[in-house]
Coordinates of C-alpha atoms in Angstrom, one line a residue:
M1 CA 79.6 82.0 60.7
S2 CA 83.2 81.6 59.7
V3 CA 86.0 80.1 61.9
E4 CA 87.7 83.5 62.0
A5 CA 84.6 85.2 63.2
R6 CA 84.0 82.6 65.9
E7 CA 87.7 83.0 67.1
A8 CA 87.3 86.7 67.2
R9 CA 84.2 86.5 69.4
Q10 CA 85.6 84.0 71.8
P11 CA 87.6 86.5 73.9
W12 CA 84.6 88.7 74.3
I13 CA 82.4 85.7 75.3
L14 CA 85.0 84.8 78.0
L15 CA 85.1 88.5 79.2
T16 CA 81.3 88.8 79.3
P17 CA 80.9 87.9 83.1
A18 CA 83.7 90.3 84.1
L19 CA 82.5 93.1 81.9
T20 CA 78.9 92.6 83.1
A21 CA 80.1 92.8 86.8
V22 CA 82.2 95.9 86.1
T23 CA 79.3 97.6 84.3
L24 CA 76.7 96.8 86.9
L25 CA 78.9 97.4 90.0
L26 CA 81.0 100.4 88.8
F27 CA 79.7 102.2 85.7
V28 CA 76.0 102.1 86.5
P29 CA 76.3 103.4 90.1
L30 CA 78.7 106.1 88.8
L31 CA 76.2 107.1 86.2
F32 CA 73.5 107.4 88.9
I33 CA 75.9 109.7 90.9
V34 CA 76.5 111.9 87.8
V35 CA 72.7 112.2 87.3
Y36 CA 72.1 112.9 91.0
S37 CA 74.7 115.7 90.9
F38 CA 72.4 117.8 88.7
W39 CA 69.3 117.2 90.8
L40 CA 68.1 119.5 93.5
S41 CA 67.4 118.8 97.2
S42 CA 64.3 120.2 99.0
A43 CA 64.3 121.5 102.6
T44 CA 62.8 118.1 103.7
G45 CA 65.6 116.2 102.1
A46 CA 63.6 114.9 99.1
D47 CA 65.4 114.8 95.8
I48 CA 64.0 116.9 93.0
P49 CA 64.7 115.7 89.5
A50 CA 66.2 118.5 87.4
F51 CA 69.1 119.6 85.3
S52 CA 70.7 122.3 87.4
M53 CA 74.3 123.4 87.9
Q54 CA 73.6 124.7 91.4
N55 CA 75.4 121.9 93.2
W56 CA 78.4 122.1 90.9
Q57 CA 78.5 125.9 91.2
E58 CA 78.4 125.6 95.0
A59 CA 81.1 122.9 95.1
L60 CA 83.4 124.8 92.7
T61 CA 83.0 128.4 94.0
D62 CA 82.6 128.0 97.7
A63 CA 85.9 128.7 99.4
F64 CA 85.0 126.3 102.3
Y65 CA 85.0 123.3 99.9
R66 CA 88.2 124.6 98.2
D67 CA 90.1 125.0 101.5
I68 CA 89.0 121.5 102.7
L69 CA 90.1 120.0 99.3
L70 CA 93.5 121.7 99.5
N71 CA 93.9 120.6 103.1
T72 CA 93.0 117.0 102.1
L73 CA 95.6 117.0 99.4
K74 CA 98.2 118.4 101.8
I75 CA 97.5 115.7 104.4
A76 CA 97.6 113.0 101.7
A77 CA 100.9 114.4 100.4
I78 CA 102.5 114.5 103.9
T79 CA 101.3 111.0 104.6
T80 CA 102.7 109.8 101.3
I81 CA 106.1 111.3 102.0
V82 CA 106.3 109.8 105.5
C83 CA 105.2 106.4 104.1
A84 CA 108.0 106.6 101.4
L85 CA 110.7 107.6 104.0
M86 CA 109.6 104.8 106.3
G87 CA 108.6 102.2 103.7
Y88 CA 111.6 102.2 101.4
P89 CA 114.1 101.0 104.1
A90 CA 111.7 98.4 105.3
A91 CA 111.1 97.1 101.7
Y92 CA 114.8 97.1 101.0
F93 CA 115.5 95.1 104.2
I94 CA 112.8 92.5 103.3
A95 CA 114.0 92.2 99.7
R96 CA 117.6 91.6 100.7
S97 CA 116.8 89.3 103.6
K98 CA 118.0 85.7 103.4
G99 CA 115.7 82.8 104.4
N100 CA 113.0 84.7 106.4
K101 CA 111.5 86.7 103.6
A102 CA 108.2 84.9 103.6
L103 CA 107.9 85.4 107.4
L104 CA 108.6 89.1 107.1
L105 CA 106.0 89.5 104.3
L106 CA 103.5 87.6 106.5
L107 CA 104.1 90.0 109.4
L108 CA 103.7 92.9 107.0
I109 CA 100.3 91.9 105.7
L110 CA 99.1 90.7 109.2
P111 CA 97.4 94.0 110.1
F112 CA 95.1 93.5 107.1
W113 CA 93.5 90.7 109.0
I114 CA 92.2 93.2 111.5
S115 CA 89.4 95.7 110.7
Y116 CA 90.7 99.1 109.5
I117 CA 88.2 100.8 111.9
I118 CA 89.5 98.7 114.9
R119 CA 93.1 99.5 113.9
T120 CA 92.3 103.2 113.7
M121 CA 90.4 103.3 117.0
S122 CA 93.3 101.5 118.8
W123 CA 95.2 104.8 118.7
I124 CA 92.7 106.2 121.2
N125 CA 93.8 103.6 123.7
I126 CA 97.5 104.5 123.0
L127 CA 97.3 108.3 122.7
G128 CA 94.3 109.1 124.9
T129 CA 94.6 111.0 128.2
S130 CA 94.2 107.7 130.0
G131 CA 96.0 105.7 127.2
A132 CA 99.1 103.7 127.3
L133 CA 101.6 106.4 126.3
N134 CA 100.3 109.0 128.8
T135 CA 100.2 106.4 131.5
L136 CA 103.8 105.4 130.8
L137 CA 105.1 109.0 130.7
V138 CA 103.3 110.0 133.9
G139 CA 104.5 106.8 135.6
A140 CA 108.1 107.5 134.5
G141 CA 107.9 111.0 135.9
I142 CA 108.4 112.7 132.5
L143 CA 104.9 114.3 132.7
S144 CA 103.2 115.6 135.8
E145 CA 99.8 115.0 134.3
P146 CA 98.3 113.5 131.1
V147 CA 98.4 115.7 127.9
Q148 CA 96.0 115.7 125.0
M149 CA 97.6 114.0 122.1
L150 CA 94.5 113.2 120.0
Y151 CA 92.2 115.0 117.7
N152 CA 94.6 117.0 115.7
E153 CA 96.2 116.9 112.2
T154 CA 99.3 115.0 113.5
T155 CA 97.2 112.1 114.8
V156 CA 95.3 112.0 111.5
I157 CA 98.6 111.7 109.6
L158 CA 99.8 109.1 112.1
G159 CA 96.6 107.0 111.6
L160 CA 96.9 107.3 107.8
V161 CA 100.6 106.2 107.9
H162 CA 99.6 103.2 110.0
F163 CA 97.0 102.3 107.5
L164 CA 98.9 102.9 104.3
L165 CA 102.5 102.0 105.1
P166 CA 102.1 98.3 104.1
F167 CA 100.9 99.4 100.6
M168 CA 104.1 101.4 100.1
V169 CA 106.3 98.6 101.4
L170 CA 104.7 96.0 99.1
N171 CA 105.0 98.1 96.0
V172 CA 108.7 99.0 96.7
F173 CA 109.4 95.4 97.6
V174 CA 108.0 94.1 94.3
S175 CA 110.2 96.6 92.4
L176 CA 113.3 95.7 94.4
E177 CA 112.7 92.0 93.9
G178 CA 112.9 92.5 90.1
I179 CA 116.4 94.1 90.4
D180 CA 119.3 91.7 89.9
T181 CA 121.6 92.0 92.9
N182 CA 124.6 91.3 90.7
L183 CA 124.2 94.9 89.4
E184 CA 125.2 96.3 92.7
D185 CA 128.2 93.8 92.9
A186 CA 129.2 94.9 89.4
A187 CA 129.1 98.6 90.5
T188 CA 131.3 97.9 93.5
S189 CA 133.7 95.9 91.5
L190 CA 134.2 99.0 89.3
G191 CA 135.1 101.1 92.3
A192 CA 131.8 102.4 93.6
T193 CA 131.0 102.2 97.3
R194 CA 127.9 100.3 98.5
W195 CA 126.2 103.6 99.0
Q196 CA 127.1 104.9 95.6
A197 CA 125.9 101.6 94.0
F198 CA 122.6 102.0 95.8
L199 CA 122.2 105.6 94.7
Q200 CA 123.2 105.1 91.1
V201 CA 121.9 101.6 90.4
T202 CA 119.3 100.3 92.9
L203 CA 117.4 103.5 93.7
P204 CA 116.8 104.6 90.0
L205 CA 115.7 101.1 89.1
S206 CA 113.2 100.9 92.0
L207 CA 111.6 104.3 91.4
P208 CA 108.7 102.8 89.5
G209 CA 107.7 100.8 92.6
L210 CA 108.2 103.9 94.8
A211 CA 106.0 105.9 92.4
A212 CA 103.3 103.2 92.4
G213 CA 103.3 103.0 96.2
S214 CA 103.2 106.8 96.4
L215 CA 100.2 107.0 94.0
L216 CA 98.3 104.3 96.0
C217 CA 99.0 106.0 99.3
F218 CA 98.0 109.4 98.1
V219 CA 94.8 108.3 96.5
L220 CA 93.7 106.1 99.4
G221 CA 94.8 108.8 101.9
A222 CA 92.9 111.6 100.1
G223 CA 89.7 109.4 99.8
T224 CA 89.5 108.2 103.4
Y225 CA 87.0 109.5 106.0
I226 CA 87.3 107.1 108.9
T227 CA 90.7 108.3 110.1
P228 CA 89.9 112.0 110.3
M229 CA 86.5 111.2 111.8
V230 CA 88.0 109.1 114.6
L231 CA 91.4 110.7 115.2
G232 CA 90.8 114.3 114.0
G233 CA 89.2 117.3 115.4
P234 CA 86.5 119.7 114.0
R235 CA 89.2 121.5 112.0
D236 CA 90.8 118.3 110.6
A237 CA 87.9 117.2 108.4
M238 CA 88.9 115.9 104.9
F239 CA 87.0 116.1 101.7
A240 CA 85.4 112.6 102.1
N241 CA 84.0 113.8 105.4
L242 CA 82.1 116.5 103.6
V243 CA 80.6 113.9 101.2
Y244 CA 79.6 111.8 104.2
E245 CA 78.2 114.8 106.0
A246 CA 76.2 115.9 102.9
I247 CA 74.7 112.5 102.2
I248 CA 74.2 110.9 105.7
T249 CA 73.6 113.9 107.9
Q250 CA 72.0 116.5 105.6
L251 CA 70.4 113.9 103.3
N252 CA 71.5 116.1 100.4
W253 CA 72.3 113.5 97.8
P254 CA 72.7 115.9 94.9
L255 CA 75.4 118.0 96.7
G256 CA 77.1 114.9 98.0
S257 CA 77.2 113.5 94.5
A258 CA 78.8 116.6 93.1
L259 CA 81.4 116.7 95.9
S260 CA 82.2 113.0 95.4
L261 CA 82.6 113.5 91.7
M262 CA 84.8 116.6 92.3
L263 CA 87.2 114.5 94.4
L264 CA 87.0 111.7 91.9
I265 CA 88.0 114.0 89.1
V266 CA 91.0 115.4 91.0
L267 CA 92.3 112.0 92.0
G268 CA 91.5 110.6 88.6
A269 CA 93.6 113.3 87.0
L270 CA 96.6 112.2 89.1
V271 CA 96.1 108.6 88.1
L272 CA 96.0 109.6 84.5
I273 CA 99.2 111.6 84.8
Y274 CA 100.9 108.6 86.5
N275 CA 99.7 106.2 83.8
R276 CA 100.9 108.6 81.1
Y277 CA 104.5 108.6 82.3
L278 CA 104.9 105.4 84.3
G279 CA 102.0 103.0 83.3
M280 CA 99.8 100.9 85.5
A281 CA 101.7 97.7 85.2
Q282 CA 103.9 98.4 88.3
L283 CA 100.9 99.3 90.4
M284 CA 99.1 96.1 89.4
K285 CA 102.2 94.1 90.5
G286 CA 102.2 95.8 93.9
L287 CA 98.5 95.1 94.3
G288 CA 98.9 91.5 93.3

């Protein structure tokens, strides 16, 4: 074997462990899900090997699944907008802080040290009829009796914002960190106010980070099932809850596989659109 051939093979040899792991842990399970989506399920819950479009036809034509999917996308969109409005000022404050930036970042990622399920369930102790907020309002005389604040769409969005806000802040922070602060000073020296310098210089340059954070929040929000299960009511189920219900409760793996692939295709299309116009490099920076 020539030296050139050996050098050409070396990168692939080094990538072999990673490629093997990705293949076994991602592509092979995904292939099983694709195959399962064409199978049938018996009344006893047993899977029947077949090649049928019945599950796909039900998932694509049933108005129930369509409405839940649209509601899921709506909740994810509202959550993303709220995260952007709350996360950008926080990221800007951290990026422009002097001396305590590391401490602020530590405080930002501190919630990740606590289980996501525990963080979600903590809202029950805050918003429940005997929770901290109702107790405070009744004790202050603002309310005569506790009110029901849980198990609605608003609390689902609140729980998702609580979960996803750090992802938005980190992505915007990374983008702002890469902007030379002298650009704002140059704009003000040319007659622009600080607000004008922000709108015309800093904000446009930080939009890739904002877009990356929005994509991450939207995809993670649309794919979650814990938050609506814990904080939502019967009418607030999201699409991932349907997948969970089909597989775990009904033992209908074929239908659950079709539903999960349906959600994957919708979210994957959004990721491809983002990658087409903005690229994945900014998103990787935020995740890193």
